[in-house]
Coordinates of C-alpha atoms and ligand atoms in Angstrom, one line a residue:
X1 CA -3.2 -12.2 -34.1
X2 CA -3.9 -13.3 -29.9
X3 CA -6.6 -11.0 -28.8
X4 CA -6.9 -9.8 -24.9
X5 CA -9.8 -8.1 -22.6
X6 CA -8.6 -6.7 -19.9
X7 CA -11.0 -5.6 -17.2
X8 CA -10.5 -2.3 -15.3
X9 CA -7.9 0.4 -16.2
X10 CA -6.2 0.9 -12.8
X11 CA -2.4 0.4 -12.0
X12 CA -2.6 -3.2 -12.9
X13 CA -4.9 -3.4 -15.9
X14 CA -3.2 -0.5 -17.8
X15 CA 0.4 -2.4 -17.1
X16 CA -0.9 -5.6 -18.1
X17 CA -2.3 -4.1 -21.3
X18 CA 1.1 -2.6 -21.8
X19 CA 3.1 -5.9 -21.2
X20 CA 0.5 -7.9 -23.4
X21 CA 0.6 -5.2 -26.5
X22 CA 4.5 -5.0 -26.5
X23 CA 4.0 -9.0 -26.4
X24 CA 2.2 -8.8 -29.7
X25 CA -1.4 -8.9 -28.7
X26 CA -4.0 -7.4 -29.5
X27 CA -5.8 -5.4 -26.4
X28 CA -9.2 -3.8 -25.2
X29 CA -9.4 -2.7 -21.7
X30 CA -13.0 -2.0 -20.2
X31 CA -13.1 0.2 -17.7
X32 CA -16.6 1.2 -16.0
X33 CA -15.4 4.7 -15.0
X34 CA -16.1 7.4 -17.6
X35 CA -12.4 8.7 -17.8
X36 CA -9.2 6.8 -16.8
X37 CA -8.1 8.6 -13.9
X38 CA -5.5 7.8 -11.0
X39 CA -6.8 9.2 -7.0
X40 CA -4.5 11.9 -6.4
X41 CA -1.8 10.2 -4.2
X42 CA 1.5 8.5 -4.3
X43 CA 2.8 5.2 -3.9
X44 CA 6.0 3.6 -3.2
X45 CA 8.0 1.4 -5.4
X46 CA 10.1 -1.2 -3.7
X47 CA 13.1 -2.7 -5.6
X48 CA 10.5 -5.9 -6.6
X49 CA 8.2 -3.4 -8.0
X50 CA 11.4 -1.2 -9.6
X51 CA 12.6 -4.6 -11.5
X52 CA 9.1 -5.4 -12.6
X53 CA 8.5 -1.9 -14.6
X54 CA 12.3 -1.8 -15.6
X55 CA 10.8 -5.2 -17.4
X56 CA 7.7 -3.5 -18.7
X57 CA 9.1 -0.5 -19.7
X58 CA 12.8 -1.4 -20.7
X59 CA 13.0 2.8 -21.8
X60 CA 12.9 3.3 -18.0
X61 CA 10.4 6.4 -18.5
X62 CA 8.7 5.6 -15.1
X63 CA 12.4 6.1 -13.4
X64 CA 12.3 9.9 -14.4
X65 CA 9.2 10.5 -12.2
X66 CA 9.9 8.3 -9.2
X67 CA 12.4 9.7 -6.1
X68 CA 14.2 8.0 -4.1
X69 CA 13.2 7.8 -0.5
X70 CA 15.5 9.4 2.3
X71 CA 16.6 7.6 4.8
X72 CA 13.7 7.5 7.0
X73 CA 13.6 5.5 10.1
X74 CA 10.4 4.7 12.7
X75 CA 10.0 7.3 15.3
X76 CA 7.2 7.7 18.3
X77 CA 4.7 10.2 18.4
X78 CA 6.9 12.5 20.7
X79 CA 10.2 12.2 18.1
X80 CA 12.0 9.7 19.7
X81 CA 13.5 7.3 17.2
X82 CA 12.4 3.5 17.3
X83 CA 14.8 2.6 14.3
X84 CA 17.0 6.0 13.4
X85 CA 17.4 6.4 9.7
X86 CA 20.9 4.6 8.5
X87 CA 21.9 3.1 5.6
X88 CA 20.4 0.1 4.6
X89 CA 21.8 -3.2 4.8
X90 CA 19.5 -4.7 2.1
X91 CA 20.3 -5.0 -1.8
X92 CA 18.7 -3.6 -4.7
X93 CA 17.8 -0.1 -5.7
X94 CA 16.6 2.2 -3.1
X95 CA 12.9 2.4 -2.7
X96 CA 11.6 5.1 -4.4
X97 CA 8.0 7.1 -4.7
X98 CA 5.8 8.4 -7.4
X99 CA 2.9 10.9 -7.6
X100 CA 0.0 8.3 -9.1
X101 CA -0.9 10.8 -11.6
X102 CA 3.0 10.9 -13.4
X103 CA 2.8 6.9 -12.9
X104 CA -0.7 6.4 -14.7
X105 CA 0.8 9.2 -17.3
X106 CA 3.5 6.9 -18.1
X107 CA 1.8 3.7 -18.2
X108 CA -0.6 5.1 -20.4
X109 CA 2.3 6.2 -22.6
X110 CA 3.6 2.5 -22.7
X111 CA 0.2 1.2 -23.9
X112 CA 1.4 1.4 -27.6
X113 CA -1.2 1.5 -30.9
X114 CA -2.4 -2.3 -30.1
X115 CA -4.6 -1.1 -27.4
X116 CA -8.3 0.3 -27.4
X117 CA -9.5 1.6 -23.6
X118 CA -13.5 1.5 -23.6
X119 CA -14.6 3.8 -20.9
X120 CA -18.0 3.6 -19.2
X121 CA -17.9 0.1 -19.8
X122 CA -19.2 -1.8 -16.2
X123 CA -18.5 -5.3 -16.6
X124 CA -21.5 -7.4 -15.2
X125 CA -21.1 -10.7 -16.7
X126 CA -18.1 -13.4 -17.2
X127 CA -18.7 -16.0 -19.4
X128 CA -16.0 -19.0 -19.5
X129 CA -16.3 -22.8 -19.7
X130 CA -14.5 -25.3 -21.1
X131 CA -15.7 -25.2 -24.5
X132 CA -15.3 -21.6 -25.0
X133 CA -13.2 -18.6 -25.1
X134 CA -13.7 -16.2 -22.4
X135 CA -15.7 -13.0 -22.7
X136 CA -16.8 -10.1 -20.6
X137 CA -20.2 -8.3 -21.4
X138 CA -22.0 -5.1 -19.7
X139 CA -25.3 -6.3 -20.6
X140 CA -25.3 -5.1 -23.8
X141 CA -22.0 -5.8 -25.4
X142 CA -19.9 -9.1 -24.9
X143 CA -16.4 -9.1 -25.7
X144 CA -14.5 -12.4 -26.5
X145 CA -11.1 -12.7 -26.6
X146 CA -8.1 -15.7 -26.3
X147 CA -7.5 -14.3 -22.6
X148 CA -9.7 -12.4 -20.2
X149 CA -7.3 -10.2 -17.4
X150 CA -9.2 -9.6 -14.5
X151 CA -7.7 -6.5 -13.2
X152 CA -11.1 -5.2 -11.6
X153 CA -9.5 -4.6 -7.7
X154 CA -10.2 -5.8 -4.9
X155 CA -14.0 -6.1 -6.0
X156 CA -13.7 -7.8 -9.1
X157 CA -16.8 -9.0 -11.0
X158 CA -13.6 -11.7 -12.4
X159 CA -12.8 -12.9 -9.4
X160 CA -16.5 -13.6 -7.8
X161 CA -17.1 -15.8 -10.7
X162 CA -14.1 -18.1 -10.9
X163 CA -13.1 -17.6 -7.3
X164 CA -15.9 -17.0 -5.2
X165 CA -14.1 -18.3 -2.3
X166 CA -12.1 -15.4 -2.0
X167 CA -14.3 -12.6 -0.1
X168 CA -13.1 -9.0 0.3
X169 CA -13.0 -8.3 4.0
X170 CA -12.3 -5.0 6.4
X171 CA -8.9 -5.3 8.2
X172 CA -10.1 -3.1 11.1
X173 CA -8.0 -0.1 9.6
X174 CA -8.9 3.2 7.9
X175 CA -6.1 5.0 6.1
X176 CA -6.1 8.5 4.8
X177 CA -4.3 9.7 2.0
X178 CA -3.1 12.9 0.3
X179 CA -0.3 14.5 -1.5
X180 CA 0.4 18.5 -0.4
X181 CA 1.7 19.7 -3.8
X182 CA 5.2 21.3 -3.9
X183 CA 3.7 25.1 -4.0
X184 CA 1.7 24.3 -0.3
X185 CA 4.2 21.9 1.5
X186 CA 5.5 24.1 4.4
X187 CA 8.3 25.5 5.8
X188 CA 10.0 22.7 8.2
X189 CA 11.9 23.3 11.1
X190 CA 14.7 21.5 11.4
X191 CA 15.5 21.0 15.4
X192 CA 17.5 18.2 16.1
X193 CA 15.7 15.1 17.9
X194 CA 16.6 12.1 20.3
X195 CA 17.7 8.9 19.3
X196 CA 16.0 5.8 20.6
X197 CA 18.0 5.5 24.1
X198 CA 17.4 2.7 26.8
X199 CA 15.7 4.3 29.6
X200 CA 12.4 5.1 30.9
X201 CA 9.9 5.2 27.8
X202 CA 7.0 7.0 27.3
X203 CA 3.9 4.9 26.1
X204 CA 3.4 5.9 22.3
X205 CA 1.0 8.6 22.3
X206 CA 1.5 9.4 25.6
X207 CA 1.0 13.5 26.4
X208 CA 5.2 14.5 25.4
X209 CA 5.9 17.8 28.2
X210 CA 6.6 20.9 26.6
X211 CA 4.8 20.0 22.9
X212 CA 2.1 21.9 21.3
X213 CA -0.5 20.5 23.1
X214 CA -3.3 22.5 24.8
X215 CA -5.2 21.5 27.5
X216 CA -8.2 19.8 26.9
X217 CA -6.3 18.2 23.7
X218 CA -6.9 14.5 22.7
X219 CA -4.2 12.5 22.4
X220 CA -4.4 9.3 20.5
X221 CA -4.5 6.3 23.2
X222 CA -4.7 8.8 25.9
X223 CA -7.8 9.6 28.4
X224 CA -10.6 10.5 26.0
X225 CA -14.1 11.9 27.1
X226 CA -16.8 9.6 27.9
X227 CA -18.8 8.7 24.9
X228 CA -15.9 9.6 22.2
X229 CA -15.5 6.8 19.2
X230 CA -11.8 5.9 19.0
X231 CA -11.5 4.7 15.8
X232 CA -11.9 1.3 15.3
X233 CA -12.1 -1.7 16.5
X234 CA -13.1 -5.2 16.3
X235 CA -15.0 -4.6 20.0
X236 CA -18.5 -4.1 20.5
X237 CA -19.5 -0.7 21.3
X238 CA -19.4 0.2 24.7
X239 CA -16.5 -2.4 25.4
X240 CA -14.4 -1.2 28.3
X241 CA -11.0 -2.3 28.3
X242 CA -9.7 -3.5 31.8
X243 CA -7.5 -1.4 33.3
X244 CA -7.6 1.5 30.7
X245 CA -8.0 5.3 31.8
X246 CA -11.0 5.2 29.2
X247 CA -14.6 6.3 30.3
X248 CA -17.1 3.4 30.5
X249 CA -18.9 4.1 26.9
X250 CA -15.9 4.6 25.0
X251 CA -15.2 2.1 22.3
X252 CA -12.1 1.0 22.1
X253 CA -10.5 -0.3 19.4
X254 CA -8.4 -3.1 18.7
X255 CA -5.3 -4.7 16.9
X256 CA -4.1 -7.9 18.7
X257 CA -2.4 -7.0 22.2
X258 CA 0.3 -8.5 23.7
X259 CA 1.7 -9.9 20.6
X260 CA 5.1 -11.5 20.5
X261 CA 7.2 -8.7 19.0
X262 CA 10.7 -9.7 20.1
X263 CA 9.7 -12.6 17.6
X264 CA 8.3 -10.7 15.1
X265 CA 10.2 -7.4 14.5
X266 CA 14.1 -8.8 14.5
X267 CA 12.8 -11.9 12.9
X268 CA 11.7 -10.0 10.1
X269 CA 14.6 -7.4 10.5
X270 CA 12.4 -4.8 9.7
X271 CA 13.4 -1.6 9.6
X272 CA 10.3 0.4 8.9
X273 CA 8.3 -0.3 5.8
X274 CA 8.6 3.1 4.3
X275 CA 12.3 3.7 5.8
X276 CA 14.5 4.2 2.6
X277 CA 17.8 2.8 2.4
X278 CA 19.9 5.7 0.8
X279 CA 19.8 9.4 0.7
X280 CA 17.8 10.4 -2.4
X281 CA 18.3 13.4 -4.6
X282 CA 15.6 15.3 -2.6
X283 CA 16.8 13.6 0.5
X284 CA 16.5 16.7 3.8
X285 CA 17.1 14.0 5.8
X286 CA 19.5 11.5 7.4
X287 CA 20.5 10.7 10.8
X288 CA 21.3 13.8 12.4
X289 CA 19.0 15.9 10.4
X290 CA 15.6 17.5 12.7
X291 CA 12.6 16.7 13.7
X292 CA 10.8 18.7 10.7
X293 CA 12.4 16.7 7.9
X294 CA 10.0 14.4 5.7
X295 CA 10.4 11.0 5.5
X296 CA 9.9 7.8 8.1
X297 CA 7.0 6.5 9.6
X298 CA 5.8 7.2 13.1
X299 CA 4.0 4.5 15.3
X300 CA 1.5 5.4 18.2
X301 CA -1.0 3.1 19.7
X302 CA -3.3 1.7 16.8
X303 CA -2.3 4.9 14.7
X304 CA 0.7 5.3 12.0
X305 CA 1.9 8.1 10.0
X306 CA 3.9 8.4 7.1
X307 CA 5.6 11.1 5.0
X308 CA 7.4 10.8 1.8
X309 CA 9.2 13.5 -0.2
X310 CA 8.1 13.5 -4.1
X311 CA 11.1 15.5 -5.2
X312 CA 11.3 18.2 -7.7
X313 CA 12.2 16.6 -10.8
X314 CA 11.1 18.0 -14.1
X315 CA 8.8 15.3 -15.2
X316 CA 7.6 14.9 -11.4
X317 CA 5.2 17.2 -9.7
X318 CA 6.8 16.9 -6.5
X319 CA 5.4 17.6 -3.1
X320 CA 5.0 15.6 0.2
X321 CA 3.0 12.3 -0.1
X322 CA 1.6 11.5 3.5
X323 CA -0.3 8.2 4.9
X324 CA -2.0 8.2 7.9
X325 CA -3.5 4.8 9.6
X326 CA -6.0 4.5 12.5
X327 CA -7.7 1.2 13.8
X328 CA -11.1 1.2 13.3
X329 CA -13.9 1.5 10.3
X330 CA -13.7 4.2 7.6
X331 CA -15.3 7.2 9.1
X332 CA -18.7 8.5 7.7
X333 CA -18.1 12.1 8.1
X334 CA -17.3 14.9 5.2
X335 CA -13.4 15.9 4.4
X336 CA -13.7 18.8 6.6
X337 CA -14.5 16.4 9.6
X338 CA -12.0 14.2 9.1
X339 CA -9.6 16.1 8.3
X340 CA -10.0 18.1 11.6
X341 CA -10.2 14.4 13.7
X342 CA -6.6 13.5 11.9
X343 CA -5.3 16.7 13.1
X344 CA -6.8 16.1 16.8
X345 CA -5.6 12.6 16.5
X346 CA -2.3 13.6 15.7
X347 CA -2.1 16.8 17.5
X348 CA 1.1 16.6 19.6
X349 CA 2.7 13.9 17.3
X350 CA 6.5 15.6 16.4
X351 CA 6.9 17.9 13.3
X352 CA 6.1 17.5 10.6
X353 CA 3.2 15.6 11.5
X354 CA 1.1 18.6 12.1
X355 CA 2.6 21.1 9.7
X356 CA 1.8 18.7 6.9
X357 CA -2.0 17.6 8.1
X358 CA -2.1 22.0 8.5
X359 CA -1.2 22.1 5.0
X360 CA -3.2 19.5 3.9
X361 CA -7.0 20.9 2.4
X362 CA -10.2 18.4 2.9
X363 CA -9.9 18.4 -0.9
X364 CA -6.7 17.1 -1.0
X365 CA -7.8 14.2 1.3
X366 CA -8.6 10.4 0.2
X367 CA -10.2 8.3 3.0
X368 CA -11.0 4.9 2.7
X369 CA -11.0 1.4 4.7
X370 CA -8.5 -0.9 4.4
X371 CA -9.4 -4.0 3.2
X372 CA -7.8 -7.4 2.0
X373 CA -9.2 -10.9 0.5
X374 CA -9.4 -13.5 2.7
X375 CA -8.9 -16.4 1.4
X376 CA -7.0 -15.5 -1.2
X377 CA -8.2 -17.4 -4.5
X378 CA -7.4 -20.8 -4.8
X379 CA -5.7 -20.0 -8.1
X380 CA -4.6 -17.0 -10.4
X381 CA -5.1 -18.9 -13.9
X382 CA -8.2 -20.6 -15.3
X383 CA -8.7 -22.5 -18.8
X384 CA -11.4 -21.6 -20.5
X385 CA -11.6 -23.6 -23.9
X386 CA -8.9 -23.0 -26.0
X387 CA -8.1 -19.5 -23.9
X388 CA -7.6 -18.7 -20.2
X389 CA -8.6 -15.8 -17.7
X390 CA -6.2 -14.7 -14.9
X391 CA -6.4 -12.1 -12.1
X392 CA -3.9 -9.9 -11.1
X393 CA -3.3 -7.3 -8.7
X394 CA -6.2 -6.2 -5.9
X395 CA -7.9 -8.5 -8.0
X396 CA -6.2 -11.4 -7.2
X397 CA -4.9 -10.1 -3.7
X398 CA -5.3 -7.4 -1.9
X399 CA -4.0 -6.7 1.2
X400 CA -3.4 -4.2 3.6
X401 CA -0.5 -1.5 2.8
X402 CA 1.6 -2.0 5.8
X403 CA 4.0 -3.3 3.1
X404 CA 3.4 -0.8 0.8
X405 CA 3.1 -4.2 -1.9
X406 CA -0.2 -3.6 -3.7
X407 CA 1.1 -2.1 -6.8
X408 CA 4.6 -3.5 -6.8
X409 CA 2.8 -7.0 -7.1
X410 CA 0.4 -5.9 -9.8
X411 CA 3.5 -4.8 -11.4
X412 CA 5.3 -8.3 -11.1
X413 CA 2.1 -9.8 -12.2
X414 CA 2.3 -8.0 -15.4
X415 CA 5.8 -8.3 -15.9
X416 CA 5.4 -12.2 -15.3
X417 CA 2.0 -12.1 -18.0
X418 CA 4.6 -10.2 -20.4
X419 CA 7.1 -12.9 -20.1
X420 CA 4.9 -16.1 -20.4
X421 CA 2.9 -14.7 -22.9
X422 CA 5.0 -14.0 -25.3
X423 CA 5.8 -17.0 -27.8
X424 CA 2.9 -18.9 -27.1
X425 CA 3.0 -22.3 -29.0
X426 CA 0.2 -23.3 -30.8
X427 CA -2.2 -25.8 -29.5
X428 CA -2.6 -25.7 -25.8
X429 CA 0.0 -23.5 -25.1
X430 CA -2.3 -20.6 -23.8
X431 CA -4.1 -22.8 -21.7
X432 CA -0.5 -24.1 -19.9
X433 CA 0.8 -20.1 -20.1
X434 CA -2.4 -19.2 -17.6
X435 CA -1.7 -22.5 -15.3
X436 CA 2.1 -21.7 -15.6
X437 CA 1.1 -17.8 -14.4
X438 CA -1.1 -19.3 -11.7
X439 CA 1.9 -21.4 -10.5
X440 CA 4.4 -18.3 -10.4
X441 CA 2.4 -16.2 -8.6
X442 CA 0.6 -18.0 -5.9
X443 CA 3.3 -19.1 -3.8
X444 CA 5.0 -15.6 -4.5
X445 CA 2.2 -13.1 -3.1
X446 CA 1.3 -15.9 -0.5
X447 CA 5.1 -15.2 0.9
X448 CA 3.9 -11.4 0.7
X449 CA 0.8 -11.9 2.5
X450 CA 2.4 -13.7 5.5
X451 CA 4.9 -11.0 5.9
X452 CA 2.0 -8.2 5.5
X453 CA 0.2 -10.1 8.3
X454 CA 3.2 -10.2 10.7
X455 CA 3.9 -6.7 10.0
X456 CA 0.1 -5.8 11.3
X457 CA 1.2 -7.2 14.8
X458 CA 4.0 -4.5 14.6
X459 CA 2.2 -1.4 13.2
X460 CA -1.7 -2.4 14.8
X461 CA 0.1 -2.8 17.7
X462 CA -2.5 -1.0 21.0
X463 CA -2.3 -1.3 24.6
X464 CA 0.8 -0.5 27.4
X465 CA 2.2 -4.0 27.3
X466 CA 2.2 -4.2 23.4
X467 CA 3.4 -1.1 22.7
X468 CA 6.4 -1.8 25.0
X469 CA 7.6 -5.0 23.7
X470 CA 7.1 -3.3 19.6
X471 CA 9.2 -0.2 20.7
X472 CA 11.5 -2.3 23.1
X473 CA 12.2 -5.2 19.8
X474 CA 12.2 -1.8 17.4
X475 CA 14.8 -0.2 19.3
X476 CA 17.1 -3.1 19.7
X477 CA 17.2 -4.4 16.8
X478 CA 20.7 -4.8 15.2
X479 CA 22.1 -2.6 12.4
X480 CA 22.6 -6.1 10.5
X481 CA 19.0 -6.2 10.6
X482 CA 17.9 -3.7 9.3
X483 CA 16.8 -3.1 6.0
X484 CA 17.0 -6.9 5.6
X485 CA 13.7 -7.5 6.8
X486 CA 12.3 -6.9 3.7
X487 CA 14.5 -9.1 1.3
X488 CA 11.6 -12.1 1.2
X489 CA 9.3 -9.4 0.0
X490 CA 11.5 -7.2 -2.1
X491 CA 14.2 -10.0 -3.7
X492 CA 12.2 -10.5 -7.0
X493 CA 12.8 -10.6 -10.6
X494 CA 11.2 -11.0 -13.4
X495 CA 10.6 -14.5 -15.2
X496 CA 13.8 -15.2 -18.0
Ligands
FAD501 C1 -3.6 3.7 2.1 C2 -2.5 2.8 0.8 C3 -1.4 3.0 0.4 C4 -0.8 2.2 -0.5 N1 0.5 2.4 -0.7 C5 1.1 1.5 -1.8 C6 2.4 1.8 -1.6 O1 3.5 2.3 -1.1 N2 3.1 0.7 -2.8 C7 2.5 0.0 -3.4 O2 3.1 -0.8 -4.2 N3 1.1 -0.1 -3.0 C8 0.5 0.6 -2.4 N4 -1.1 0.6 -1.9 C9 -1.6 -0.6 -2.9 C10 -1.9 -0.1 -4.1 O3 -2.7 1.2 -4.0 C11 -3.2 -1.1 -4.9 O4 -2.7 -2.1 -4.4 C12 -3.2 -1.1 -6.5 O5 -4.0 0.8 -6.5 C13 -4.1 -1.9 -7.2 O6 -4.1 -1.3 -8.2 P1 -5.2 -2.1 -9.5 O7 -5.2 -1.7 -10.5 O8 -5.5 -3.9 -9.3 O9 -7.0 -1.9 -8.5 P2 -7.7 -0.6 -8.5 O10 -6.9 0.4 -8.5 O11 -8.6 -0.7 -7.3 O12 -8.0 -0.8 -10.1 C14 -9.4 -1.3 -10.5 C15 -9.9 -0.7 -11.5 O13 -10.7 -1.5 -12.5 C16 -12.0 -1.0 -12.6 N5 -13.3 -1.8 -12.4 C17 -13.6 -2.5 -11.1 N6 -14.7 -3.3 -11.8 C18 -14.7 -2.7 -12.7 C19 -16.2 -3.8 -13.5 N7 -16.8 -4.5 -12.9 N8 -16.0 -3.3 -15.4 C20 -15.1 -2.1 -15.7 N9 -14.1 -2.1 -14.6 C21 -14.0 -1.9 -13.5 C22 -12.2 0.2 -11.4 O14 -13.0 1.2 -12.0 C23 -10.6 0.6 -11.2 O15 -10.0 1.6 -12.4 C24 -1.4 1.3 -0.9 C25 -2.8 1.1 -0.7 C26 -3.7 2.0 0.3 C27 -4.9 1.6 0.6

């Protein structure tokens, strides 16, 4: 029987272990944590990720825990629609959200009895070479196999050995995620909100008359007190932005200014990376529904807030998942202070942003700096004697979450491995299979990384001109473009 060692028991490692086990392999998973445990967050599964999961799990267990997204749309902080919710023109199933605890349970249930998981095993040594099978060790024990799968995330030890040219770098953003459990989800208002209309526009993040913001509150993008540190920036501390209303000591952050959004957004046909396409089973949404419905995203000046209902499936945990993003480095403060900062930055944004942040507890918060691999590894598959090594998931192609594709691509990687590793011919078959894996996956992920970078200009826009250009580009998109945006990304099917 063929043997594999999978380094890392995150989503990609568990998916790959299940895939190889189903293909008849004996698999050892090495995980450095003491237990296999997901972060208390959720992910959105796009059609490509769903197709990959369907290939990995023909019984469809995962689908019982996923909630189709409501038609979300994209709004400005004052609630005005930039892209109103509407049925998506694209093909494929609606994107769906799933709690990671549910997803991990499903992946673990799919492992079968040919998978052994060894926790508390921190891989420090990776051995490969033209005359030896690959092996991974922790300094005490070395485990050799026909195939070594590097599923050890963005700081991958396996990748550092085989593709040291690929470095994890900060993307100039920090993210905060949380799931508010169903019993704590606030009762949300359902008043109407205006659609995107031509006419005078406020800058995203401007003070909205009649909003609940109190005098002296700080609005993202508005005048800050001298010495305030604005989350993030590639500028040096103390930089002053000419023409801005900031105090001289402010540290201003800065995703690209003046990006050509008219070129970016319509070309991509973007309808909001997290906008759903069709009403889901839990949708409290739709174009006519109110400011408080949960679903869709809001773009401010260097800030973004996405909220997704997790539904109330019998098998799922329910609740609401949200992700907030701000330009800048990760914050060093305690969770309590970070939550207080988030409430301050997003004060005055349309509901349900404030209500969701108010319902969030510090222990719900998962803060992190957003990083990416630059450049991508030159290959995702390497021969090693009669065996081989492959890189999957964030170890291979970590990228910012603008398009919500990291986990989806990890499932694509695993589904591709399953096909390629099912019937390996004797002789040089495994070496050829790892090279084929690389040939299939490298161009595919390059495309997604390119679309993701394009999206970062939209998501990270700051500065009056850049915001105007972005808002105009988004609100003038024609319906036929909507939802097609992501087609190059989401139109993927497992190899035969
Ligand atoms: C804010 C945010 C929102 C996101 N939203 C989405 C979304 O909506 N949809 C989507 O598809 N993706 C999304 N993603 C991306 C997705 O979360 C990641 O792509 C995915 O978690 C990567 O999984 P992984 O298993 O490859 O890596 P990881 O989750 O990092 O797992 C790696 C595992 O390897 C272990 N490990 C590491 N080093 C070693 C070692 N030396 N020895 C042994 N074990 C080791 C770790 O302990 C860990 O268990 C989002 C990401 C962020 C930051």
